[in-house]
PDB file of C-alpha atoms in Angstrom:
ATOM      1  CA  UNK R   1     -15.629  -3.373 -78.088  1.00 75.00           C
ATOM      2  CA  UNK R   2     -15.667  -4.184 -74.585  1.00 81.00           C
ATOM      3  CA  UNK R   3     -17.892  -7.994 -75.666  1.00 85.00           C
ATOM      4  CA  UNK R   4     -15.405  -8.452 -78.075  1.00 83.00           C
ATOM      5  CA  UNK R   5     -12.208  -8.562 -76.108  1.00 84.00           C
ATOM      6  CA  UNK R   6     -14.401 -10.453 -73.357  1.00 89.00           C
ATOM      7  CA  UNK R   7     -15.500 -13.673 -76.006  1.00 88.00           C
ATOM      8  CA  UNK R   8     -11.720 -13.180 -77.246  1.00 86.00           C
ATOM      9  CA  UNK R   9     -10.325 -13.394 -73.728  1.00 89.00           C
ATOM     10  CA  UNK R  10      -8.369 -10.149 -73.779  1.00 87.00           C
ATOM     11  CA  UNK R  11     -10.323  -8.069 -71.233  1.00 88.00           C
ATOM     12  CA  UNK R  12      -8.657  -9.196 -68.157  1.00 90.00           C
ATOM     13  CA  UNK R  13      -5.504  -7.510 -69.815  1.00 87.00           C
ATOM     14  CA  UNK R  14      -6.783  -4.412 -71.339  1.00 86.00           C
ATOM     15  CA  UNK R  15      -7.389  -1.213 -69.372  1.00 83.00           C
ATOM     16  CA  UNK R  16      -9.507   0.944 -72.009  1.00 80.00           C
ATOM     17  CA  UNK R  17     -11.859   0.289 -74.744  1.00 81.00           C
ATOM     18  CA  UNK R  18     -12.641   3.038 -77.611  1.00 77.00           C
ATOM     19  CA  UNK R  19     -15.225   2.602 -80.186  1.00 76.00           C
ATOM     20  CA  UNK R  20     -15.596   5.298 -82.634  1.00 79.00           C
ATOM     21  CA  UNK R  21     -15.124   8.601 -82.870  1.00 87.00           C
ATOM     22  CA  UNK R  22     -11.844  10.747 -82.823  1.00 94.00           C
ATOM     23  CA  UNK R  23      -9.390   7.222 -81.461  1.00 93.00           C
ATOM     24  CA  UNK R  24      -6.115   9.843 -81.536  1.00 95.00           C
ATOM     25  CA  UNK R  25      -7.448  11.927 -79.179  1.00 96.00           C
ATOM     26  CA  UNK R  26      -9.142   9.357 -76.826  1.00 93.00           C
ATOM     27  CA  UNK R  27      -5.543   7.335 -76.756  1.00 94.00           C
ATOM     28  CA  UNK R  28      -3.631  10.547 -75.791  1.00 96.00           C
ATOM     29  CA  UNK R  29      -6.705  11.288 -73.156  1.00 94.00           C
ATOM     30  CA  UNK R  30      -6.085   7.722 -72.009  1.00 92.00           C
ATOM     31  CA  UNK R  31      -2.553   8.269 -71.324  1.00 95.00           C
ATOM     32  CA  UNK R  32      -2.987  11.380 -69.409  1.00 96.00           C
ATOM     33  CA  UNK R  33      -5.499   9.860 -67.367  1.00 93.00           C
ATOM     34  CA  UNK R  34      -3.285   6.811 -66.464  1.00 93.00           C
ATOM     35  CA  UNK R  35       0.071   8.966 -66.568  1.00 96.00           C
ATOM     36  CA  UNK R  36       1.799   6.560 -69.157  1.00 96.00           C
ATOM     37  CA  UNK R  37       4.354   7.572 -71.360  1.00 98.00           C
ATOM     38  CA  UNK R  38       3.796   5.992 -74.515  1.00 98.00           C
ATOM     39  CA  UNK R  39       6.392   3.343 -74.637  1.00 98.00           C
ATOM     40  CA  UNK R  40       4.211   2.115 -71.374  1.00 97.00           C
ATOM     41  CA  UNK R  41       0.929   1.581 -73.732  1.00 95.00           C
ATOM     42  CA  UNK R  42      -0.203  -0.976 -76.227  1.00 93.00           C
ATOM     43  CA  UNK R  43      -3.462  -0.514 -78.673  1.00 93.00           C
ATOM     44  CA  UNK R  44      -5.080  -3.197 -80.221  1.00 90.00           C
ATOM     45  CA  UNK R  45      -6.855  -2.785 -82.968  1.00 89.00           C
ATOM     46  CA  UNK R  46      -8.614  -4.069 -85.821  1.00 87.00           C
ATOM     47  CA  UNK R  47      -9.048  -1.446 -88.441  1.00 89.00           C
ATOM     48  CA  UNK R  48      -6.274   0.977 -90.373  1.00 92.00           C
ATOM     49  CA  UNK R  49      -7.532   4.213 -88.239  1.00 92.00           C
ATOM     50  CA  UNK R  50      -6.642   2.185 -84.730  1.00 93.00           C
ATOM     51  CA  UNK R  51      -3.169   1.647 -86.148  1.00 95.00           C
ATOM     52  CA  UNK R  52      -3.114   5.214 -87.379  1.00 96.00           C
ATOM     53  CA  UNK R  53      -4.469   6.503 -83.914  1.00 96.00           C
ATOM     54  CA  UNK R  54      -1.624   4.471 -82.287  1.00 97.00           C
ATOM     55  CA  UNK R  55       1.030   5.921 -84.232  1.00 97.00           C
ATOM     56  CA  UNK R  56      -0.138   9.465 -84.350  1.00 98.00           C
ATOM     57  CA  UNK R  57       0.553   8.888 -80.235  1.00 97.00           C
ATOM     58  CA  UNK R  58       3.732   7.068 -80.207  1.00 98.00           C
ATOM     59  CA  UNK R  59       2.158   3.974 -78.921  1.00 98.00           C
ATOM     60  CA  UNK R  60       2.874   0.666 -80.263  1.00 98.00           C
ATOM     61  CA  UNK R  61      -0.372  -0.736 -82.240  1.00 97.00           C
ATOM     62  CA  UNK R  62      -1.343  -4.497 -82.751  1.00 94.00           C
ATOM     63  CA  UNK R  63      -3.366  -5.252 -85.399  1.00 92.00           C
ATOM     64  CA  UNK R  64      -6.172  -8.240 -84.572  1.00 86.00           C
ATOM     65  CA  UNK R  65      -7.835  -9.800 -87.547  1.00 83.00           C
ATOM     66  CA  UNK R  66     -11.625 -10.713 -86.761  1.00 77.00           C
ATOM     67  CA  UNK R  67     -12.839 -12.485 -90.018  1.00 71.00           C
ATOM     68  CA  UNK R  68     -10.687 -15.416 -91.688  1.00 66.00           C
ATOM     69  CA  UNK R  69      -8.924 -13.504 -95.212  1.00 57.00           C
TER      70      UNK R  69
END
């Protein structure tokens, strides 16, 4: 995760990384840890279950397509 967003340029803006595993639950830990309310938080993704994860929290999910379609 964390590569990716660094050969895509996004690290410098994101805060978090999550890889696999229960996403819902690491979001909501995520925004305890950083006190956000969820209107404060962005998750970019590129699979259904990270846009699932970010609505299951309130958070607004962005969808980033790796390979051409």
């Amino acid at each position: 995760c964390r590569a990716r967003a660094e050969r895509l340029g996004l690290a410098p803006f994101l805060d978090g990384y999550f890889g696999d595993g229960d996403k819902a639950a690491r979001l909501a830990e995520a925004l305890k840890k950083e006190n956000l309310a969820p209107h404060q938080a962005l998750m970019i993704g590129d699979a259904p279950s990270d846009m699932e994860a970010a609505r299951s929290q309130g958070v607004l999910g962005v969808g980033l397509a790796l390979e051409p379609a």
